[in-house]
mmCIF file of C-alpha atoms in Angstrom:
data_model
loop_
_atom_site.group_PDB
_atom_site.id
_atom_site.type_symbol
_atom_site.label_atom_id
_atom_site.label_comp_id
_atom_site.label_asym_id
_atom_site.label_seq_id
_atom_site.Cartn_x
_atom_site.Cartn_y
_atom_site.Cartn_z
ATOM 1 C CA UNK A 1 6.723 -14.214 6.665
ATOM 2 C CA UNK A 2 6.105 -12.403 10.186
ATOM 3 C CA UNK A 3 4.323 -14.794 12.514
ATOM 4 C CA UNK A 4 2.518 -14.212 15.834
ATOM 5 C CA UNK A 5 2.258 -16.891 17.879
ATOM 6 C CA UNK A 6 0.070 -16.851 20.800
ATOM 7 C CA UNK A 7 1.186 -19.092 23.327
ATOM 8 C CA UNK A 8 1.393 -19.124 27.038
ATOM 9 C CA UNK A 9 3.351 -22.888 27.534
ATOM 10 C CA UNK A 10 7.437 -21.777 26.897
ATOM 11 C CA UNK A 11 8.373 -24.346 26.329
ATOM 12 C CA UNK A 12 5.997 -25.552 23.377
ATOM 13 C CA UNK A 13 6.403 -21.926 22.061
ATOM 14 C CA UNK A 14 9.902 -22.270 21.913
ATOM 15 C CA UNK A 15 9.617 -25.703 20.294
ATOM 16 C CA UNK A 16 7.381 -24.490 17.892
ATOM 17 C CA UNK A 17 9.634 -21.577 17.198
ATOM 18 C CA UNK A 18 12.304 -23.264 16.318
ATOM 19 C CA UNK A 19 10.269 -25.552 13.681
ATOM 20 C CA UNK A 20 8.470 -22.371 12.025
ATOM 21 C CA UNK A 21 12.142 -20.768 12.028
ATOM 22 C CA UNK A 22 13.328 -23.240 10.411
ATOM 23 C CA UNK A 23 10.278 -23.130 7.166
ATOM 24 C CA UNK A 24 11.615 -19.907 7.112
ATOM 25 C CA UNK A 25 9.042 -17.953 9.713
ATOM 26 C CA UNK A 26 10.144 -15.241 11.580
ATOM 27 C CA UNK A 27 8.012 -15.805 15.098
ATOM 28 C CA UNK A 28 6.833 -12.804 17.544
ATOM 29 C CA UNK A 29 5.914 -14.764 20.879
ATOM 30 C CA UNK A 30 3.112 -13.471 23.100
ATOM 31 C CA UNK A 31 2.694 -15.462 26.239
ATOM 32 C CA UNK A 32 -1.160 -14.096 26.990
ATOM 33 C CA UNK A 33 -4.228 -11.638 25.297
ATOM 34 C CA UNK A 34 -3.057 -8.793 26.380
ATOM 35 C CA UNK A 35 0.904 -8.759 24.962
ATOM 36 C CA UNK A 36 -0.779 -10.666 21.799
ATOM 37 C CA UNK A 37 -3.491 -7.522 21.312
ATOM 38 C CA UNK A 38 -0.228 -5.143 21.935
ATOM 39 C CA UNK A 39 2.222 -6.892 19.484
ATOM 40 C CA UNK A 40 -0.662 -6.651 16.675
ATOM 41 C CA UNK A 41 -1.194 -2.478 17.240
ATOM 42 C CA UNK A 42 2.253 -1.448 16.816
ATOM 43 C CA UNK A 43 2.407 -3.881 13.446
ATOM 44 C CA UNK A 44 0.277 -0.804 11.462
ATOM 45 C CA UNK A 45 1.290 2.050 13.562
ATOM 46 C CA UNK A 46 4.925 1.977 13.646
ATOM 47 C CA UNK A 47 5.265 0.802 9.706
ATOM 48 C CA UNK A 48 5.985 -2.574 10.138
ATOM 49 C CA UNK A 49 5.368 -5.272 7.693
ATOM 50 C CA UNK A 50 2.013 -6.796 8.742
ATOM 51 C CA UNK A 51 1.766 -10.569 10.534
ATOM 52 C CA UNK A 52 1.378 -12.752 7.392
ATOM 53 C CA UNK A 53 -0.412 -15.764 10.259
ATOM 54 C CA UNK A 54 -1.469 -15.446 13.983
ATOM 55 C CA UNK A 55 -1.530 -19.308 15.800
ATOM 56 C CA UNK A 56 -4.022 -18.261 18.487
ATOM 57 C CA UNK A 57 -3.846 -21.138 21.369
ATOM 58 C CA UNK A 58 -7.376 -20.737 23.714
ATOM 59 C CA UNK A 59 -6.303 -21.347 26.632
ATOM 60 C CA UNK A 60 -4.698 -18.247 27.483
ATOM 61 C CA UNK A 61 -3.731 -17.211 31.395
ATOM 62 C CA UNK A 62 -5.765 -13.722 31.333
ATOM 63 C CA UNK A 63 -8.569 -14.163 28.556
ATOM 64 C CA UNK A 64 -10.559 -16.471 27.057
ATOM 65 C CA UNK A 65 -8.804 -17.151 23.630
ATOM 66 C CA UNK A 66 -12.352 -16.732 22.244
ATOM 67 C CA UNK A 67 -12.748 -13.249 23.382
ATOM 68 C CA UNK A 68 -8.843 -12.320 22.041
ATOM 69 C CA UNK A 69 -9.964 -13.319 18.378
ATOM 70 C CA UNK A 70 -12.918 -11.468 18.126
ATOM 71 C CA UNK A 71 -10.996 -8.625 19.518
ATOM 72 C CA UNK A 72 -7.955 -9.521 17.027
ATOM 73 C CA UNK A 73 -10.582 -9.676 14.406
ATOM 74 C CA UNK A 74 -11.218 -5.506 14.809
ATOM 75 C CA UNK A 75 -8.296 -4.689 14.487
ATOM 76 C CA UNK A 76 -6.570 -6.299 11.752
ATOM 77 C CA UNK A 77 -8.020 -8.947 8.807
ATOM 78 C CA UNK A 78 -4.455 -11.150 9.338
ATOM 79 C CA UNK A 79 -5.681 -14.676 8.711
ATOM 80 C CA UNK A 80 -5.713 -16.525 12.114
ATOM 81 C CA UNK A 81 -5.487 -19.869 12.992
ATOM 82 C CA UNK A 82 -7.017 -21.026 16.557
ATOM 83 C CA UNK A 83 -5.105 -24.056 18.441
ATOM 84 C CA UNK A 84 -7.686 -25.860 20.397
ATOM 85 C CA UNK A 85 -7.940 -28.905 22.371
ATOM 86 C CA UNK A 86 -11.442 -28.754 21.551
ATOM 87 C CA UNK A 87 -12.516 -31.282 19.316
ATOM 88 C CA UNK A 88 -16.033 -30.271 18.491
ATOM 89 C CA UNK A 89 -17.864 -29.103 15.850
ATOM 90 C CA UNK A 90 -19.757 -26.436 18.352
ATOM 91 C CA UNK A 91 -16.767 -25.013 19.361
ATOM 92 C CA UNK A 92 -14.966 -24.666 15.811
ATOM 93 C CA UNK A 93 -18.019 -22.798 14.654
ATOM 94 C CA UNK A 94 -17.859 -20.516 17.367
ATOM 95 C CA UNK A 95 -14.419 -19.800 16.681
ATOM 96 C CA UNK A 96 -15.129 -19.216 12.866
ATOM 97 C CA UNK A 97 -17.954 -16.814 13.783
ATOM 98 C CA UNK A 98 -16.055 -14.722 15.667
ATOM 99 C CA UNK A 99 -13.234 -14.504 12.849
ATOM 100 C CA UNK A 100 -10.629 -17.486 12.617
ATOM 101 C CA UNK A 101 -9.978 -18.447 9.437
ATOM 102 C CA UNK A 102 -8.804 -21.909 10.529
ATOM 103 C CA UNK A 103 -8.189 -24.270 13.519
ATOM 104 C CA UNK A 104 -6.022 -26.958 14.761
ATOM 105 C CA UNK A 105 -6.947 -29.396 17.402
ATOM 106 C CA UNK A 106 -4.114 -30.423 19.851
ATOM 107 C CA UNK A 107 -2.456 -32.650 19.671
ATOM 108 C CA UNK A 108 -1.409 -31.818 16.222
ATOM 109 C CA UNK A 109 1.018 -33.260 13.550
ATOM 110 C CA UNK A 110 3.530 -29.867 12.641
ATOM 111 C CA UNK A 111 3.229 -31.233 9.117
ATOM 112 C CA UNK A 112 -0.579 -29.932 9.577
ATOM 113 C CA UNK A 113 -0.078 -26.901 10.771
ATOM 114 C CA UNK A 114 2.791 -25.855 8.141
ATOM 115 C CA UNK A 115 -0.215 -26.648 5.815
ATOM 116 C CA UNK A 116 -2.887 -24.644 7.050
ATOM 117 C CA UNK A 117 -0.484 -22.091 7.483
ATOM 118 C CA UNK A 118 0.735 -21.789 3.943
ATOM 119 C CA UNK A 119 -2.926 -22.634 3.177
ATOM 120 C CA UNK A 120 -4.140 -19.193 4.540
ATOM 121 C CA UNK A 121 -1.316 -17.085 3.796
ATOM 122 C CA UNK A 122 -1.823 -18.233 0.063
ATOM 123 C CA UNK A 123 -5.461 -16.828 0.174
ATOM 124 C CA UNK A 124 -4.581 -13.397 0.916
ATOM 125 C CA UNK A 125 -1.227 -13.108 -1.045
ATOM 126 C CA UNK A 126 -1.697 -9.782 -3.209
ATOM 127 C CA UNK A 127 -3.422 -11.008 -6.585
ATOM 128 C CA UNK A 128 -4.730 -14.173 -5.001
ATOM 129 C CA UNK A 129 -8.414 -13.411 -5.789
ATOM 130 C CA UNK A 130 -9.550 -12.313 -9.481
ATOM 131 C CA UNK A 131 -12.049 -9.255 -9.284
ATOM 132 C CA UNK A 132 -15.445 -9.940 -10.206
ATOM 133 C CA UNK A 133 -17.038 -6.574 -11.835
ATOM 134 C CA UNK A 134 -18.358 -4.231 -9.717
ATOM 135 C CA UNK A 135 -21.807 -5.099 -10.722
ATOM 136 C CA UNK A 136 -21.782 -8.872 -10.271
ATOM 137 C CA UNK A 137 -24.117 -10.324 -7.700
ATOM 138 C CA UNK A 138 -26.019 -13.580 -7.055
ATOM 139 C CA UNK A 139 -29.457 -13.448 -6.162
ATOM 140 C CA UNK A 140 -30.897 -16.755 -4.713
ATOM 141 C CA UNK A 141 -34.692 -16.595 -3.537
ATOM 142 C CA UNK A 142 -33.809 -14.527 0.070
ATOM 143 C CA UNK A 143 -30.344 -14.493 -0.722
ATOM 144 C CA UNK A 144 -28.142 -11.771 -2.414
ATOM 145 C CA UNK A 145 -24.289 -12.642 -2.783
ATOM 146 C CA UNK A 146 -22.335 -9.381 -4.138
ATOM 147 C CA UNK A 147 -18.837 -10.651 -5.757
ATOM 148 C CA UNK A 148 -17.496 -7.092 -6.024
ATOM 149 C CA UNK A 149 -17.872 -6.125 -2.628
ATOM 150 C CA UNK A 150 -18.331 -9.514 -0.964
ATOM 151 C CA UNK A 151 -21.253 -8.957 1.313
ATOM 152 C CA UNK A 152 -24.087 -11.227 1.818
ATOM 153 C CA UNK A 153 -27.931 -10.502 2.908
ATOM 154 C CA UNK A 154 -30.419 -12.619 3.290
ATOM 155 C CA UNK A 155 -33.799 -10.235 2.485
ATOM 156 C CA UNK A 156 -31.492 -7.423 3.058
ATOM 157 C CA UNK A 157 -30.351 -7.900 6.172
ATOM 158 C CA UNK A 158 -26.260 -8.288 5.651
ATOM 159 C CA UNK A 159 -24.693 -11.160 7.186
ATOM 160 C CA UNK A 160 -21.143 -11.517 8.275
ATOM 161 C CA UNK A 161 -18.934 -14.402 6.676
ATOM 162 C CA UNK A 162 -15.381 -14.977 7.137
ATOM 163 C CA UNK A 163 -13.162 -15.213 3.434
ATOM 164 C CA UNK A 164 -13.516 -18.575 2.969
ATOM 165 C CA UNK A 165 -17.055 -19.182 4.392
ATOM 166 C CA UNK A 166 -17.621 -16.133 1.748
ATOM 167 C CA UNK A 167 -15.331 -18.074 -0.891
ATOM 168 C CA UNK A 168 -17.443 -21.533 -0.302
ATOM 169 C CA UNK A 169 -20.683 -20.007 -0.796
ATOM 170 C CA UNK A 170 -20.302 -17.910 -3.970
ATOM 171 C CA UNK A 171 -18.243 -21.164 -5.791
ATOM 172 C CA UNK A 172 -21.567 -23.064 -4.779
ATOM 173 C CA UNK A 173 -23.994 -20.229 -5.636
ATOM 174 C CA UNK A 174 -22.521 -19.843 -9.004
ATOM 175 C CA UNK A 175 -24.046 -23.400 -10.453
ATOM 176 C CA UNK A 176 -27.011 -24.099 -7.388
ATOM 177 C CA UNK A 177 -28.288 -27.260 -8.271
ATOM 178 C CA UNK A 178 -25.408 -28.676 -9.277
ATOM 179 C CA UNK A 179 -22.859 -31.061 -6.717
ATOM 180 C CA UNK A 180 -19.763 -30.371 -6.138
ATOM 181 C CA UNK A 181 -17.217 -32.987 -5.105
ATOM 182 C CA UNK A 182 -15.586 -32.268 -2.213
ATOM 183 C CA UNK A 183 -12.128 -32.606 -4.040
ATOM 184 C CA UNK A 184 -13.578 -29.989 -6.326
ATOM 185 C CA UNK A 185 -14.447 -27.397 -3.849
ATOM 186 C CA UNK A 186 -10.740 -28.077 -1.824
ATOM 187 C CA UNK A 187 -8.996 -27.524 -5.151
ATOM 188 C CA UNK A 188 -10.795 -24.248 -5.418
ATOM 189 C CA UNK A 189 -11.602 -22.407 -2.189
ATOM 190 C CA UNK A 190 -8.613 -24.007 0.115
ATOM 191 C CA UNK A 191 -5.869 -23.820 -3.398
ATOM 192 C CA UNK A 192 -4.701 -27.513 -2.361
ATOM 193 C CA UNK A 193 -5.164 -31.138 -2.413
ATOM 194 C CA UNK A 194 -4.408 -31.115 1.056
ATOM 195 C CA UNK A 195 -6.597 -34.181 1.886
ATOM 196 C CA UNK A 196 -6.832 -33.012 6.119
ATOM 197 C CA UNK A 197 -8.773 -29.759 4.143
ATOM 198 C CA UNK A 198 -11.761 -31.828 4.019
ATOM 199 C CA UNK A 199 -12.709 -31.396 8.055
ATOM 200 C CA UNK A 200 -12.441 -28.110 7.591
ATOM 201 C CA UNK A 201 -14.438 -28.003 4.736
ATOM 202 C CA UNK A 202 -17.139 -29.739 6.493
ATOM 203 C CA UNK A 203 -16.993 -26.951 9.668
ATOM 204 C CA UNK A 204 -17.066 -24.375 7.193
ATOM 205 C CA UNK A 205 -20.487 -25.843 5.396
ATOM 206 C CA UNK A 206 -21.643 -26.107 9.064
ATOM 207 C CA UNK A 207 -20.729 -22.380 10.028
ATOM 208 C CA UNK A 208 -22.521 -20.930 6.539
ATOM 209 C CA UNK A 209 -26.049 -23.112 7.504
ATOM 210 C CA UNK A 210 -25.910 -21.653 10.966
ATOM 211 C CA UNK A 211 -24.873 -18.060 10.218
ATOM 212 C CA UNK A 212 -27.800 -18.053 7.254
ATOM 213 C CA UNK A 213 -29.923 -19.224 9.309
ATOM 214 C CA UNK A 214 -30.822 -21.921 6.378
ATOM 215 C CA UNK A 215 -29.992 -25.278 7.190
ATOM 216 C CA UNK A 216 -31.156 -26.711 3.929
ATOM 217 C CA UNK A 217 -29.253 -24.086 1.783
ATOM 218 C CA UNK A 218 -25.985 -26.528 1.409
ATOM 219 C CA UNK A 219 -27.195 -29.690 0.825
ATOM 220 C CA UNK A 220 -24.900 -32.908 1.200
ATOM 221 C CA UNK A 221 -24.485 -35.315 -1.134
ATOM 222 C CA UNK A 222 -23.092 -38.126 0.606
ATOM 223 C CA UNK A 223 -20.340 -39.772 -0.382
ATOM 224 C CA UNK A 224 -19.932 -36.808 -3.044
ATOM 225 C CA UNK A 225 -19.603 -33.260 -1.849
ATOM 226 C CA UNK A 226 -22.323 -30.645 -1.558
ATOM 227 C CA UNK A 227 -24.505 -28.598 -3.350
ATOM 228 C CA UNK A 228 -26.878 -24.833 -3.126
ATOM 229 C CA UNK A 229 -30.632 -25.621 -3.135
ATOM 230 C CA UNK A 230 -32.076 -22.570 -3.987
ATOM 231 C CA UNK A 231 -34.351 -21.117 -1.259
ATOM 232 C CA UNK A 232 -37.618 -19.627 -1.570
ATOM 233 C CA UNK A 233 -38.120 -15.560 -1.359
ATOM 234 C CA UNK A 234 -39.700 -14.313 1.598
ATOM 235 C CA UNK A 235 -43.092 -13.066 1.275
#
């Protein structure tokens, strides 16, 4: 798999270089925004195989790392993790708004990030996903979830998810009412038993209330997992 890591620090690039070359990772290093927006252009345009991962670090010398996803993001729908000293759950849904798929907080175990990596890559590996028919869709009071196409509205305005915040939300929307353990909904959005998943998880939950503006929509069972009350239709 071709990797693009985003790194400004040589000397933990080249560390981490050697580590992903060794898991069998071929690495592209870009040292700032600008040569990582220029190594992903000339991936489509010249033929070559696509990035299978980008490891995004945020603090980059010439852009805020922020800024170079959601720019990332328009270009190409490579799965991207974000490496961020920044622990909270603010700034993780930022990041997932504007695109990542994942995150790692610094500092970071490298038998983490080989997981996450795989983790992603897994999710868009061709025949990952079954397809729904064309005319499946979910409708949920306000909400309208449509499998074939994977968009979401809420009373038909469309709302933007990332895959797995889309992923989480149609696994929960197919039973509302009833709670999923968190175990459960690892197994079947993340594709592992991973047991580090579960923060994740809980930023992803956190993202989906925000972006739906519906904080009661995913409802937490503690100690359990989670569960879709269904919300009323506007008038």
């Amino acid at each position: 798999m071709r990797l693009l890591l985003v790194e400004d620090d040589n000397h933990v690039a080249a560390a981490l270089s050697a580590v992903l070359a060794r898991h069998g990772f071929a690495v592209t290093h870009a040292r700032s925004g600008e040569e990582a927006l220029h190594a992903v252009l000339p991936a489509a345009a010249e033929g070559k195989p696509p990035f299978g991962v980008i490891l995004l670090d945020l603090g980059l010398p010439d852009q805020d790392g922020y800024q170079v996803c959601g720019k990332i993001r328009k270009l190409t729908s490579t799965p991207v993790i974000m490496v961020t000293a920044r622990a909270d759950v603010r700034s993780r849904i930022h990041g997932l708004n504007l695109g990542a798929d994942d995150y790692v907080v610094k500092p970071y175990d490298t038998g983490e990030l080989l997981a996450r990596i795989h983790a992603v890559s897994r999710r868009t590996a061709p025949g990952d996903d079954a397809v729904p028919a064309a005319d499946s869709a979910l409708r949920l009071g306000s909400v309208t979830i449509e499998l074939a196409t994977r968009r979401v509205s809420v009373d038909g305005a469309d709302v933007q998810l990332t895959r797995k915040e889309f992923d989480l939300l149609a696994l929960l929307a197919q039973r509302p009412g009833v709670v999923f353990r968190r175990e459960q909904i690892i197994s079947e959005v993340w594709r592992t038993s991973w047991e580090g998943t579960g923060r994740t998880l809980e930023v992803h939950v956190a993202s989906l209330r925000s972006k739906l503006r519906m904080p009661a929509l995913i409802e937490t069972v503690r100690g359990v997992g989670y569960r879709l009350v269904v919300p009323a239709a506007s008038a």
